[in-house]
Amino acid sequence: MSAVPPPARRATAAQWVSAARPRTLPAALTPVLVGTGAAAALGGPAWVPAALALVVALALQVGVNYANDYSDGVRGTDAERVGPFRLVGSGAAEPRTVRDAAFACFAVAGLAGLAVVALSEHWWLLLVGAASVAAAWYYTGGKRPYGYAGLGEVFVFVFFGLVAVLGTTYVQVDRVGGAALAGAFCVGLLACAILVANNLRDVPTDALAGKRTLAVRLGERRSRLLFAGLVAGGLAAALACAPWHPWVLLVLLAVPLAVRPLRTVLGGAAGRDLIPVLKDTGVLELAVGALLAVGLAL
């Protein structure tokens, strides 16, 4: 399916901010918090690499949001959309302008990543950075975007879970440990829950557009169960550190935050009624990550 976006007008600053999807930013902040907490448990942290890792994560998150806006817009898959505002699909901005904004974000991430590599002197991490940028672009970009093939959750788990958390720990203390790995699983699973909720909302329109996300492939009922499993798995992964780091039990304070998104998703909400789930799950991920980081550091 393809469609020509409406004639572009000049997007406002508020529209650019909206298209950056601030509600997804906890998925970038949380792995840096958890990775830094794990570094503290191993004798760190190192604040300059941690700050640079945060810049990398945030720039990549905003970049992938703009890249998705551009790629979905030019493909026409945003023509019938119930989700957050899109610049290209709405005609608020020229496609190339949104594409250039995505590339600018990737450039910022690349420069911050280069600084991290120079400080750590682990030059092989440049390959990890290049893979992260490629994963951000080809989620919906290129001729065969993996996000359209139901692989989005796999890449989110790898890059926003394993790579982001373990990488943040490694550049600070030159090693990782069991706590960092458990934290990476926690963050990766909760980040995947956000994506599942997002794609569950768009199942009808994605199916019509030929976008075969995991939610489309599984169907709504199994996607709802998957969301619940990812949330439960994320919490369990965080608490797995408790025998060695008892203060990690602080994570239990965040459990009530899981009630509303789980009730909404398992209760059968659809379409626009699922939009608040993105915010609620993002808040849950951030709270769990912050408490886990504190628990590991104490």
mmCIF file of C-alpha atoms in Angstrom:
data_model
loop_
_atom_site.group_PDB
_atom_site.id
_atom_site.type_symbol
_atom_site.label_atom_id
_atom_site.label_comp_id
_atom_site.label_asym_id
_atom_site.label_seq_id
_atom_site.Cartn_x
_atom_site.Cartn_y
_atom_site.Cartn_z
ATOM 1 C CA MET A 1 0.000 0.000 0.000
ATOM 2 C CA SER A 2 1.291 3.463 -0.812
ATOM 3 C CA ALA A 3 -0.141 6.921 -0.582
ATOM 4 C CA VAL A 4 1.031 10.430 -1.219
ATOM 5 C CA PRO A 5 1.058 12.483 2.006
ATOM 6 C CA PRO A 6 -0.940 15.727 1.966
ATOM 7 C CA PRO A 7 0.893 18.861 0.812
ATOM 8 C CA ALA A 8 3.339 19.834 3.547
ATOM 9 C CA ARG A 9 3.015 22.964 5.582
ATOM 10 C CA ARG A 10 5.408 24.378 8.141
ATOM 11 C CA ALA A 11 5.359 22.239 11.287
ATOM 12 C CA THR A 12 5.282 24.027 14.618
ATOM 13 C CA ALA A 13 7.792 23.428 17.380
ATOM 14 C CA ALA A 14 5.082 21.694 19.392
ATOM 15 C CA GLN A 15 4.426 19.330 16.491
ATOM 16 C CA TRP A 16 8.119 18.459 16.223
ATOM 17 C CA VAL A 17 8.187 17.721 19.947
ATOM 18 C CA SER A 18 5.067 15.593 19.658
ATOM 19 C CA ALA A 19 6.539 13.650 16.732
ATOM 20 C CA ALA A 20 9.671 12.993 18.799
ATOM 21 C CA ARG A 21 7.289 11.009 21.047
ATOM 22 C CA PRO A 22 8.434 12.056 24.510
ATOM 23 C CA ARG A 23 6.479 9.184 26.060
ATOM 24 C CA THR A 24 9.019 6.752 24.574
ATOM 25 C CA LEU A 25 12.019 8.488 26.161
ATOM 26 C CA PRO A 26 11.926 6.385 29.353
ATOM 27 C CA ALA A 27 12.985 3.497 27.117
ATOM 28 C CA ALA A 28 16.216 5.438 26.459
ATOM 29 C CA LEU A 29 16.790 6.789 29.965
ATOM 30 C CA THR A 30 16.094 3.584 31.886
ATOM 31 C CA PRO A 31 18.908 1.390 30.484
ATOM 32 C CA VAL A 32 21.462 4.094 31.318
ATOM 33 C CA LEU A 33 20.156 4.304 34.883
ATOM 34 C CA VAL A 34 20.267 0.533 35.318
ATOM 35 C CA GLY A 35 23.658 0.195 33.652
ATOM 36 C CA THR A 36 25.057 2.911 35.915
ATOM 37 C CA GLY A 37 23.563 1.228 38.975
ATOM 38 C CA ALA A 38 25.225 -2.027 37.942
ATOM 39 C CA ALA A 39 28.501 -0.149 37.455
ATOM 40 C CA ALA A 40 28.180 1.219 40.998
ATOM 41 C CA ALA A 41 27.767 -2.341 42.269
ATOM 42 C CA LEU A 42 31.038 -3.223 40.528
ATOM 43 C CA GLY A 43 33.031 -0.321 41.978
ATOM 44 C CA GLY A 44 31.952 2.573 39.751
ATOM 45 C CA PRO A 45 30.310 4.645 38.490
ATOM 46 C CA ALA A 46 32.131 6.908 36.040
ATOM 47 C CA TRP A 47 29.895 9.908 35.473
ATOM 48 C CA VAL A 48 31.293 11.280 32.202
ATOM 49 C CA PRO A 49 30.855 8.005 30.264
ATOM 50 C CA ALA A 50 27.429 7.621 31.885
ATOM 51 C CA ALA A 51 26.371 11.093 30.727
ATOM 52 C CA LEU A 52 27.628 10.426 27.215
ATOM 53 C CA ALA A 53 25.820 7.085 27.151
ATOM 54 C CA LEU A 54 22.635 8.949 28.056
ATOM 55 C CA VAL A 55 23.134 11.347 25.142
ATOM 56 C CA VAL A 56 23.622 8.370 22.817
ATOM 57 C CA ALA A 57 20.469 6.655 24.074
ATOM 58 C CA LEU A 58 18.232 9.725 23.924
ATOM 59 C CA ALA A 59 19.500 10.791 20.486
ATOM 60 C CA LEU A 60 18.954 7.293 19.095
ATOM 61 C CA GLN A 61 15.430 7.144 20.544
ATOM 62 C CA VAL A 62 14.387 10.481 19.062
ATOM 63 C CA GLY A 63 16.171 9.584 15.823
ATOM 64 C CA VAL A 64 14.312 6.297 15.448
ATOM 65 C CA ASN A 65 11.014 8.068 16.153
ATOM 66 C CA TYR A 66 11.665 10.583 13.374
ATOM 67 C CA ALA A 67 12.930 7.805 11.099
ATOM 68 C CA ASN A 68 9.711 5.848 11.673
ATOM 69 C CA ASP A 69 7.688 8.999 10.994
ATOM 70 C CA TYR A 70 9.514 9.475 7.692
ATOM 71 C CA SER A 71 9.490 5.844 6.510
ATOM 72 C CA ASP A 72 5.882 5.117 7.463
ATOM 73 C CA GLY A 73 4.809 8.440 5.972
ATOM 74 C CA VAL A 74 6.373 7.928 2.566
ATOM 75 C CA ARG A 75 5.050 4.357 2.444
ATOM 76 C CA GLY A 76 1.548 5.553 3.239
ATOM 77 C CA THR A 77 1.130 3.280 6.260
ATOM 78 C CA ASP A 78 0.156 6.311 8.371
ATOM 79 C CA ALA A 79 -2.790 7.175 6.123
ATOM 80 C CA GLU A 80 -5.291 5.685 8.602
ATOM 81 C CA ARG A 81 -3.641 6.239 11.976
ATOM 82 C CA VAL A 82 -5.067 6.264 15.491
ATOM 83 C CA GLY A 83 -1.779 6.770 17.298
ATOM 84 C CA PRO A 84 0.311 9.826 18.161
ATOM 85 C CA PHE A 85 0.800 12.708 15.717
ATOM 86 C CA ARG A 86 3.068 12.121 12.714
ATOM 87 C CA LEU A 87 4.773 14.888 10.755
ATOM 88 C CA VAL A 88 4.914 13.256 7.320
ATOM 89 C CA GLY A 89 1.615 11.378 7.445
ATOM 90 C CA SER A 90 -0.240 14.540 8.473
ATOM 91 C CA GLY A 91 1.489 16.691 5.871
ATOM 92 C CA ALA A 92 2.898 18.997 8.549
ATOM 93 C CA ALA A 93 6.486 18.633 7.262
ATOM 94 C CA GLU A 94 8.283 17.623 4.083
ATOM 95 C CA PRO A 95 9.473 13.989 4.190
ATOM 96 C CA ARG A 96 13.078 14.944 3.505
ATOM 97 C CA THR A 97 13.032 17.424 6.389
ATOM 98 C CA VAL A 98 11.914 14.692 8.791
ATOM 99 C CA ARG A 99 14.486 12.308 7.317
ATOM 100 C CA ASP A 100 17.221 14.907 7.823
ATOM 101 C CA ALA A 101 16.076 15.411 11.433
ATOM 102 C CA ALA A 102 16.462 11.663 12.004
ATOM 103 C CA PHE A 103 19.949 11.722 10.484
ATOM 104 C CA ALA A 104 20.879 14.710 12.645
ATOM 105 C CA CYS A 105 19.870 12.765 15.758
ATOM 106 C CA PHE A 106 21.907 9.784 14.599
ATOM 107 C CA ALA A 107 24.877 12.114 14.073
ATOM 108 C CA VAL A 108 24.563 13.421 17.644
ATOM 109 C CA ALA A 109 24.421 9.841 18.909
ATOM 110 C CA GLY A 110 27.458 8.978 16.802
ATOM 111 C CA LEU A 111 29.528 11.873 18.116
ATOM 112 C CA ALA A 112 28.645 11.105 21.729
ATOM 113 C CA GLY A 113 29.370 7.442 21.105
ATOM 114 C CA LEU A 114 32.732 8.285 19.583
ATOM 115 C CA ALA A 115 33.571 10.271 22.712
ATOM 116 C CA VAL A 116 32.644 7.281 24.890
ATOM 117 C CA VAL A 117 34.825 5.001 22.792
ATOM 118 C CA ALA A 118 37.748 7.417 22.953
ATOM 119 C CA LEU A 119 37.466 7.633 26.751
ATOM 120 C CA SER A 120 37.179 3.885 27.216
ATOM 121 C CA GLU A 121 39.683 3.037 24.452
ATOM 122 C CA HIS A 122 37.519 0.063 23.456
ATOM 123 C CA TRP A 123 37.486 0.845 19.753
ATOM 124 C CA TRP A 124 35.552 -2.286 18.847
ATOM 125 C CA LEU A 125 32.527 -0.545 20.364
ATOM 126 C CA LEU A 126 32.364 1.534 17.180
ATOM 127 C CA LEU A 127 30.924 -1.565 15.500
ATOM 128 C CA VAL A 128 28.252 -1.784 18.195
ATOM 129 C CA GLY A 129 27.415 1.870 17.641
ATOM 130 C CA ALA A 130 27.161 1.406 13.887
ATOM 131 C CA ALA A 131 24.891 -1.602 14.381
ATOM 132 C CA SER A 132 22.689 0.452 16.729
ATOM 133 C CA VAL A 133 22.247 3.233 14.160
ATOM 134 C CA ALA A 134 21.531 0.689 11.422
ATOM 135 C CA ALA A 135 18.940 -1.000 13.627
ATOM 136 C CA ALA A 136 17.312 2.375 14.324
ATOM 137 C CA TRP A 137 17.011 3.216 10.622
ATOM 138 C CA TYR A 138 16.000 -0.175 9.238
ATOM 139 C CA TYR A 139 13.214 -0.706 11.770
ATOM 140 C CA THR A 140 10.889 0.899 9.237
ATOM 141 C CA GLY A 141 13.421 2.122 6.659
ATOM 142 C CA GLY A 142 14.968 0.468 3.629
ATOM 143 C CA LYS A 143 13.400 -1.981 1.192
ATOM 144 C CA ARG A 144 12.724 -4.689 3.780
ATOM 145 C CA PRO A 145 12.164 -3.073 7.192
ATOM 146 C CA TYR A 146 12.363 -5.646 9.947
ATOM 147 C CA GLY A 147 9.636 -3.868 11.919
ATOM 148 C CA TYR A 148 7.208 -4.814 9.142
ATOM 149 C CA ALA A 149 8.233 -8.465 9.467
ATOM 150 C CA GLY A 150 7.421 -8.936 13.154
ATOM 151 C CA LEU A 151 11.014 -8.610 14.392
ATOM 152 C CA GLY A 152 10.717 -5.248 16.132
ATOM 153 C CA GLU A 153 10.531 -6.732 19.633
ATOM 154 C CA VAL A 154 13.660 -8.826 19.043
ATOM 155 C CA PHE A 155 15.722 -5.782 18.085
ATOM 156 C CA VAL A 156 14.258 -3.650 20.890
ATOM 157 C CA PHE A 157 15.221 -6.317 23.412
ATOM 158 C CA VAL A 158 18.739 -6.570 21.997
ATOM 159 C CA PHE A 159 19.507 -2.871 21.554
ATOM 160 C CA PHE A 160 17.405 -1.166 24.240
ATOM 161 C CA GLY A 161 17.995 -3.977 26.705
ATOM 162 C CA LEU A 162 21.209 -5.946 26.305
ATOM 163 C CA VAL A 163 23.321 -3.467 24.355
ATOM 164 C CA ALA A 164 22.194 -0.330 26.193
ATOM 165 C CA VAL A 165 22.454 -1.669 29.752
ATOM 166 C CA LEU A 166 25.539 -3.832 29.357
ATOM 167 C CA GLY A 167 27.247 -1.201 27.221
ATOM 168 C CA THR A 168 26.590 1.499 29.810
ATOM 169 C CA THR A 169 28.084 -0.688 32.539
ATOM 170 C CA TYR A 170 31.039 -1.762 30.444
ATOM 171 C CA VAL A 171 32.206 1.708 29.432
ATOM 172 C CA GLN A 172 32.266 2.705 33.104
ATOM 173 C CA VAL A 173 33.998 -0.250 34.772
ATOM 174 C CA ASP A 174 35.382 -2.333 31.863
ATOM 175 C CA ARG A 175 33.308 -5.367 32.804
ATOM 176 C CA VAL A 176 29.767 -6.559 33.337
ATOM 177 C CA GLY A 177 28.289 -8.932 35.877
ATOM 178 C CA GLY A 178 25.194 -10.913 36.718
ATOM 179 C CA ALA A 179 23.381 -7.878 38.077
ATOM 180 C CA ALA A 180 23.946 -5.969 34.829
ATOM 181 C CA LEU A 181 22.680 -8.943 32.824
ATOM 182 C CA ALA A 182 19.545 -9.254 34.974
ATOM 183 C CA GLY A 183 19.014 -5.518 34.603
ATOM 184 C CA ALA A 184 19.414 -5.788 30.847
ATOM 185 C CA PHE A 185 16.719 -8.476 30.705
ATOM 186 C CA CYS A 186 14.443 -6.349 32.914
ATOM 187 C CA VAL A 187 14.813 -3.252 30.756
ATOM 188 C CA GLY A 188 14.619 -5.152 27.477
ATOM 189 C CA LEU A 189 11.398 -6.943 28.421
ATOM 190 C CA LEU A 190 9.685 -3.767 29.624
ATOM 191 C CA ALA A 191 10.777 -1.888 26.490
ATOM 192 C CA CYS A 192 9.284 -4.696 24.416
ATOM 193 C CA ALA A 193 6.046 -4.334 26.396
ATOM 194 C CA ILE A 194 5.842 -0.705 25.265
ATOM 195 C CA LEU A 195 6.266 -1.752 21.639
ATOM 196 C CA VAL A 196 3.696 -4.532 21.942
ATOM 197 C CA ALA A 197 1.166 -2.066 23.377
ATOM 198 C CA ASN A 198 1.929 0.367 20.561
ATOM 199 C CA ASN A 199 1.506 -2.288 17.877
ATOM 200 C CA LEU A 200 -1.583 -3.782 19.542
ATOM 201 C CA ARG A 201 -3.257 -0.397 19.165
ATOM 202 C CA ASP A 202 -2.451 -0.364 15.447
ATOM 203 C CA VAL A 203 -3.343 -3.989 14.578
ATOM 204 C CA PRO A 204 -6.322 -3.175 12.308
ATOM 205 C CA THR A 205 -4.599 -0.404 10.344
ATOM 206 C CA ASP A 206 -1.233 -2.195 10.195
ATOM 207 C CA ALA A 207 -2.890 -5.322 8.817
ATOM 208 C CA LEU A 208 -4.576 -3.287 6.075
ATOM 209 C CA ALA A 209 -1.273 -1.563 5.242
ATOM 210 C CA GLY A 210 0.615 -4.844 4.995
ATOM 211 C CA LYS A 211 2.665 -4.094 8.101
ATOM 212 C CA ARG A 212 3.116 -7.543 9.660
ATOM 213 C CA THR A 213 4.156 -6.581 13.175
ATOM 214 C CA LEU A 214 4.349 -9.247 15.856
ATOM 215 C CA ALA A 215 0.968 -8.074 17.158
ATOM 216 C CA VAL A 216 -0.568 -8.558 13.702
ATOM 217 C CA ARG A 217 0.971 -12.023 13.430
ATOM 218 C CA LEU A 218 -0.119 -13.114 16.899
ATOM 219 C CA GLY A 219 -3.530 -11.501 16.877
ATOM 220 C CA GLU A 220 -5.009 -9.292 19.562
ATOM 221 C CA ARG A 221 -5.735 -11.944 22.219
ATOM 222 C CA ARG A 222 -2.252 -13.435 22.248
ATOM 223 C CA SER A 223 -0.666 -9.983 22.001
ATOM 224 C CA ARG A 224 -2.489 -8.956 25.166
ATOM 225 C CA LEU A 225 -1.154 -12.035 26.946
ATOM 226 C CA LEU A 226 2.313 -11.310 25.599
ATOM 227 C CA PHE A 227 2.152 -7.789 27.020
ATOM 228 C CA ALA A 228 1.278 -9.169 30.461
ATOM 229 C CA GLY A 229 4.069 -11.736 30.211
ATOM 230 C CA LEU A 230 6.640 -9.105 29.279
ATOM 231 C CA VAL A 231 5.649 -6.884 32.207
ATOM 232 C CA ALA A 232 5.771 -9.815 34.641
ATOM 233 C CA GLY A 233 9.072 -11.011 33.169
ATOM 234 C CA GLY A 234 10.629 -7.570 33.467
ATOM 235 C CA LEU A 235 9.716 -7.323 37.134
ATOM 236 C CA ALA A 236 10.943 -10.858 37.806
ATOM 237 C CA ALA A 237 14.264 -10.163 36.106
ATOM 238 C CA ALA A 238 14.816 -7.116 38.306
ATOM 239 C CA LEU A 239 13.992 -9.007 41.481
ATOM 240 C CA ALA A 240 16.341 -11.850 40.491
ATOM 241 C CA CYS A 241 19.195 -9.682 41.802
ATOM 242 C CA ALA A 242 17.718 -9.522 45.313
ATOM 243 C CA PRO A 243 19.598 -12.498 46.836
ATOM 244 C CA TRP A 244 22.902 -10.712 46.204
ATOM 245 C CA HIS A 245 21.640 -7.118 46.374
ATOM 246 C CA PRO A 246 18.790 -7.038 48.941
ATOM 247 C CA TRP A 247 18.052 -3.351 48.339
ATOM 248 C CA VAL A 248 16.779 -4.350 44.893
ATOM 249 C CA LEU A 249 13.543 -5.259 46.695
ATOM 250 C CA LEU A 250 12.819 -1.530 46.383
ATOM 251 C CA VAL A 251 11.529 -2.475 42.934
ATOM 252 C CA LEU A 252 8.412 -3.839 44.650
ATOM 253 C CA LEU A 253 7.389 -0.230 45.257
ATOM 254 C CA ALA A 254 6.829 0.117 41.488
ATOM 255 C CA VAL A 255 4.553 -2.931 41.184
ATOM 256 C CA PRO A 256 1.323 -0.914 41.710
ATOM 257 C CA LEU A 257 2.221 1.081 38.586
ATOM 258 C CA ALA A 258 1.717 -2.088 36.538
ATOM 259 C CA VAL A 259 -1.920 -2.446 37.548
ATOM 260 C CA ARG A 260 -3.477 0.180 35.272
ATOM 261 C CA PRO A 261 -1.727 -0.757 31.999
ATOM 262 C CA LEU A 262 -2.315 -4.462 32.641
ATOM 263 C CA ARG A 263 -5.982 -3.854 33.438
ATOM 264 C CA THR A 264 -6.387 -1.733 30.303
ATOM 265 C CA VAL A 265 -4.703 -4.212 27.966
ATOM 266 C CA LEU A 266 -6.180 -7.388 29.446
ATOM 267 C CA GLY A 267 -9.570 -5.701 29.704
ATOM 268 C CA GLY A 268 -9.818 -5.501 25.915
ATOM 269 C CA ALA A 269 -9.190 -1.799 25.277
ATOM 270 C CA ALA A 270 -8.506 -1.022 21.630
ATOM 271 C CA GLY A 271 -7.550 1.846 19.344
ATOM 272 C CA ARG A 272 -7.146 5.205 21.025
ATOM 273 C CA ASP A 273 -8.012 3.704 24.405
ATOM 274 C CA LEU A 274 -4.608 2.015 24.326
ATOM 275 C CA ILE A 275 -2.655 5.264 23.897
ATOM 276 C CA PRO A 276 -2.404 5.893 27.677
ATOM 277 C CA VAL A 277 -0.851 2.436 28.046
ATOM 278 C CA LEU A 278 2.293 3.709 26.325
ATOM 279 C CA LYS A 279 2.728 6.406 28.951
ATOM 280 C CA ASP A 280 1.811 4.118 31.834
ATOM 281 C CA THR A 281 4.208 1.397 30.731
ATOM 282 C CA GLY A 282 6.946 3.946 30.141
ATOM 283 C CA VAL A 283 6.443 5.307 33.650
ATOM 284 C CA LEU A 284 6.546 1.742 34.995
ATOM 285 C CA GLU A 285 9.793 1.022 33.148
ATOM 286 C CA LEU A 286 11.384 4.235 34.392
ATOM 287 C CA ALA A 287 10.284 3.623 37.998
ATOM 288 C CA VAL A 288 11.487 0.024 37.974
ATOM 289 C CA GLY A 289 14.778 1.060 36.393
ATOM 290 C CA ALA A 290 15.381 3.890 38.848
ATOM 291 C CA LEU A 291 14.602 1.712 41.864
ATOM 292 C CA LEU A 292 16.715 -1.123 40.491
ATOM 293 C CA ALA A 293 19.629 1.280 39.917
ATOM 294 C CA VAL A 294 19.353 2.572 43.482
ATOM 295 C CA GLY A 295 19.086 -0.954 44.852
ATOM 296 C CA LEU A 296 22.207 -2.055 42.997
ATOM 297 C CA ALA A 297 24.151 1.035 44.069
ATOM 298 C CA LEU A 298 23.370 0.687 47.799
#
